[in-house]
XYZ file of C-alpha atoms in Angstrom:
309
model
C 115.123 130.837 102.641
C 117.591 133.562 103.618
C 116.298 136.779 105.189
C 118.418 139.888 104.827
C 117.737 142.660 107.373
C 118.393 146.337 106.852
C 120.994 146.363 109.637
C 124.640 145.740 108.810
C 126.670 142.897 110.231
C 126.796 139.152 109.722
C 124.667 138.578 112.822
C 121.725 139.959 110.883
C 121.995 137.401 108.110
C 119.269 135.115 109.389
C 118.071 131.754 108.167
C 114.690 130.324 109.055
C 114.559 127.105 111.064
C 112.723 125.377 108.228
C 115.398 126.321 105.710
C 118.153 125.175 108.056
C 116.455 121.800 108.443
C 116.025 121.494 104.679
C 119.691 122.298 104.041
C 120.848 119.825 106.697
C 118.541 117.175 105.322
C 119.804 117.516 101.766
C 123.488 117.669 102.771
C 123.434 114.831 105.281
C 120.481 112.719 104.138
C 118.841 113.165 107.538
C 115.850 115.123 108.752
C 113.902 115.654 111.965
C 110.821 113.476 112.381
C 107.883 114.917 110.443
C 104.484 115.127 112.109
C 102.709 114.712 108.769
C 103.453 113.279 105.325
C 101.676 113.837 102.014
C 101.539 110.525 100.143
C 100.267 109.250 96.798
C 99.493 105.586 96.050
C 99.377 104.527 92.398
C 97.353 101.575 91.116
C 98.434 101.144 87.504
C 97.658 98.944 84.520
C 100.947 97.530 83.273
C 102.000 96.889 79.688
C 104.084 93.907 78.632
C 106.748 96.306 77.310
C 108.925 97.704 80.169
C 109.762 100.866 78.190
C 106.076 101.742 77.881
C 105.602 101.168 81.603
C 108.564 103.405 82.439
C 107.120 106.156 80.233
C 103.747 105.759 81.964
C 105.404 105.958 85.386
C 107.171 109.179 84.383
C 103.914 110.684 83.090
C 102.123 109.625 86.288
C 104.738 111.297 88.495
C 104.422 114.535 86.506
C 100.630 114.318 86.780
C 100.745 113.773 90.541
C 103.059 116.716 91.118
C 100.907 118.877 88.876
C 97.766 117.995 90.820
C 99.303 117.850 94.305
C 102.641 119.709 94.336
C 103.026 119.176 98.094
C 103.273 115.381 97.636
C 106.316 113.974 99.454
C 106.103 110.227 98.757
C 104.807 108.328 95.699
C 104.336 104.555 95.910
C 103.950 102.240 92.913
C 103.137 98.520 93.017
C 105.279 95.401 92.918
C 106.897 94.509 89.547
C 105.491 97.667 87.942
C 107.837 97.612 84.933
C 106.203 94.562 83.378
C 103.599 91.842 83.564
C 103.672 89.586 86.588
C 103.295 85.887 85.873
C 106.478 83.982 86.735
C 104.711 80.613 86.460
C 103.809 81.047 82.779
C 106.483 83.543 81.656
C 109.804 82.659 83.353
C 111.994 83.751 80.418
C 110.155 87.061 80.145
C 110.798 87.837 83.818
C 114.495 87.203 83.420
C 114.593 89.372 80.281
C 112.992 92.413 81.961
C 115.248 92.232 85.029
C 117.343 95.384 85.516
C 120.606 96.182 87.201
C 119.823 99.093 89.506
C 121.732 102.216 88.502
C 121.113 105.733 87.205
C 121.007 104.481 83.603
C 118.356 101.783 84.029
C 116.009 103.882 86.168
C 117.374 107.300 85.313
C 114.001 108.957 84.604
C 112.627 107.931 88.031
C 115.824 109.017 89.774
C 115.830 112.384 87.994
C 112.199 113.070 88.869
C 112.788 112.233 92.535
C 115.611 114.793 92.496
C 113.728 117.340 90.366
C 110.668 117.401 92.620
C 112.525 116.693 95.874
C 110.358 113.669 96.695
C 110.634 110.005 97.651
C 109.537 107.410 95.093
C 109.060 103.690 95.789
C 108.781 101.313 92.843
C 108.803 97.531 92.368
C 111.009 95.902 89.714
C 112.566 92.613 88.681
C 116.195 93.212 89.685
C 119.295 91.590 88.203
C 122.205 91.837 90.621
C 125.142 90.193 88.857
C 123.009 87.369 87.506
C 120.991 86.978 90.725
C 117.331 87.766 90.032
C 115.262 89.310 92.838
C 111.758 90.675 93.228
C 112.828 94.064 94.565
C 111.314 97.267 95.910
C 113.419 100.413 95.478
C 113.100 103.665 97.394
C 114.632 106.759 95.769
C 115.325 109.704 98.065
C 114.944 113.427 97.394
C 118.360 113.577 95.727
C 117.402 110.797 93.332
C 119.671 108.246 95.005
C 118.523 104.683 95.818
C 118.047 105.021 99.582
C 116.807 101.499 100.328
C 116.258 98.209 98.506
C 113.975 95.482 99.805
C 114.259 92.070 98.181
C 111.189 89.914 98.674
C 111.883 86.995 100.993
C 108.678 84.956 101.044
C 108.607 83.965 97.400
C 105.846 81.917 95.801
C 106.582 78.509 94.284
C 106.312 80.015 90.805
C 108.828 82.752 91.678
C 111.283 80.156 92.971
C 110.782 78.009 89.874
C 111.388 81.097 87.721
C 114.788 81.565 89.347
C 114.116 84.383 91.788
C 116.310 84.470 94.891
C 115.053 85.160 98.394
C 115.938 88.425 100.080
C 117.661 88.475 103.476
C 114.716 89.733 105.559
C 110.947 90.075 105.573
C 111.110 93.875 105.715
C 113.660 96.639 105.281
C 113.866 99.573 107.697
C 114.742 103.088 106.547
C 113.588 106.659 107.191
C 111.433 109.083 105.221
C 111.484 112.654 106.555
C 112.646 111.277 109.885
C 109.792 108.759 110.077
C 110.794 105.172 110.816
C 109.663 103.343 107.693
C 109.350 99.642 106.871
C 109.321 98.570 103.218
C 107.945 95.138 102.345
C 105.794 93.212 99.913
C 102.403 92.036 101.159
C 103.424 88.390 101.288
C 106.467 89.215 103.420
C 104.372 90.704 106.233
C 102.809 87.378 107.208
C 103.746 84.977 109.980
C 103.649 85.599 113.717
C 107.430 85.956 114.127
C 107.585 88.617 111.399
C 104.695 90.551 112.930
C 106.331 90.505 116.368
C 109.730 91.594 115.014
C 108.231 94.470 113.059
C 106.219 95.625 116.065
C 109.441 95.819 118.073
C 110.877 98.136 115.398
C 108.007 100.572 116.102
C 107.628 101.876 112.540
C 105.721 105.093 111.932
C 104.998 104.109 108.334
C 104.783 100.896 106.291
C 105.247 101.142 102.513
C 103.618 98.129 100.897
C 103.823 97.700 97.096
C 101.589 94.771 96.082
C 101.014 92.303 93.288
C 97.854 90.982 94.897
C 94.914 89.689 92.886
C 92.024 90.307 95.295
C 90.979 91.276 98.818
C 87.147 91.168 98.959
C 85.815 93.665 101.446
C 89.375 94.859 102.182
C 89.433 92.329 105.046
C 93.199 91.715 104.858
C 93.901 95.413 104.318
C 91.872 96.428 107.385
C 93.456 93.690 109.498
C 96.986 94.668 108.466
C 96.216 98.286 109.328
C 95.558 97.291 112.950
C 98.595 95.075 113.456
C 101.504 97.496 113.639
C 100.366 100.797 115.179
C 101.613 102.466 111.980
C 100.275 104.167 108.877
C 100.193 101.828 105.855
C 100.423 102.901 102.202
C 99.776 100.108 99.698
C 99.829 100.269 95.893
C 98.865 97.601 93.378
C 98.376 96.725 89.718
C 95.071 96.622 87.851
C 93.701 94.910 84.765
C 94.101 91.785 82.670
C 97.533 90.450 81.797
C 96.984 87.559 79.391
C 94.955 85.043 81.446
C 95.501 86.757 84.792
C 93.293 89.505 86.233
C 94.264 91.980 88.937
C 91.426 93.795 90.683
C 93.683 96.620 91.818
C 92.808 96.909 95.498
C 94.985 99.418 97.384
C 94.550 101.636 100.404
C 96.022 104.212 102.738
C 95.354 103.652 106.440
C 96.126 105.757 109.493
C 98.146 104.685 112.561
C 94.727 104.158 114.176
C 93.969 101.394 111.671
C 91.309 103.418 109.836
C 91.103 103.228 106.033
C 91.466 106.820 104.889
C 91.450 106.112 101.142
C 90.879 102.948 99.123
C 90.389 101.843 95.534
C 89.439 98.704 93.641
C 88.574 97.734 90.047
C 90.199 100.763 88.403
C 93.420 102.589 87.717
C 93.609 105.164 90.454
C 95.842 107.524 92.395
C 95.074 107.911 96.095
C 96.163 111.045 97.943
C 96.303 111.562 101.695
C 98.025 113.665 104.314
C 99.086 111.254 107.046
C 99.407 112.702 110.545
C 101.694 111.110 113.109
C 101.895 113.454 116.080
C 104.666 113.265 118.640
C 106.277 110.084 119.932
C 106.518 111.815 123.304
C 102.751 111.663 123.891
C 102.883 108.350 125.767
C 99.254 108.276 127.018
C 97.947 108.777 123.476
C 100.243 106.051 122.121
C 99.039 103.606 124.779
C 95.392 104.428 124.051
C 95.987 103.995 120.317
C 97.569 100.573 120.828
C 94.575 99.467 122.903
C 92.090 100.899 120.414
C 93.701 99.213 117.399
C 94.744 95.879 118.896
C 91.954 94.811 121.239
C 89.636 93.943 118.305
C 92.342 91.886 116.523
C 91.465 88.452 118.042
C 87.769 88.929 117.208
C 88.535 90.009 113.621
C 90.897 87.044 113.261
C 88.348 84.525 114.504
C 85.575 85.997 112.367
C 87.691 85.774 109.201
C 89.937 82.813 109.999
C 90.143 81.336 106.499
C 91.204 84.668 105.021
C 93.545 85.762 107.805
C 95.189 82.617 109.119
C 98.247 83.231 106.918
C 99.118 86.172 109.164
C 99.633 83.714 112.012
């Protein structure tokens, strides 16, 4: 926003600090670290037809921005453009795979640019004949800012012809916040957990294709592991013989579930607050508060949580 004063002279052409940051961010793709972020998590019932899913995604984005125009990040689930059953439908998964460009996902790219928001969406990607289970993050200009290709594939995904990605998570930034993008299966294993902790993410974006999490045990446990806010999104409903219960949640850096949903199509909204990295005593207290209970939670739910170790 430019403010013109009544006095003459170029020194009186003033620009607010906020506007200067916005201009720098858009021109250079960088921004100072935000202390809060307005997020939306979408749990969606998917159609077998990718075109119908893309139309539904577009309508959902418009709906979100109509309801909450201050939203800055929208997260959809894994493989949102189609059904997810590589074991029974290998040919179908290859058929719906897309090469990532402005033509294939143009409507999503244009809406990210139109509203000035980040959008994360899961697709079956075809990169020159190599099929990957990919998560794409579009930035505020509508450009693909980051791509995470799932590494820890299931046996059915491997049999279907999917290729492993290079890493268990992909680091990027959203409004200056250090952000990790991964699928739920990728964030398992002690070495992965330790490596991600060393990255000190502010935010974890976690699109899922996860059938169930009774009592949100895994969701709560994951929220305590990384000293970071976690935004998950999922799919809901029956797809042929497979049923997805649609569990998803938004948790704070303190490991507290702020919003959650299960057994329905739903959009979760939350303003995540991060505070300053410079407040060392608070960061130390938060680490103690979130991590001390971890061994007890792990022992009490060993059968459910042992995959994390």
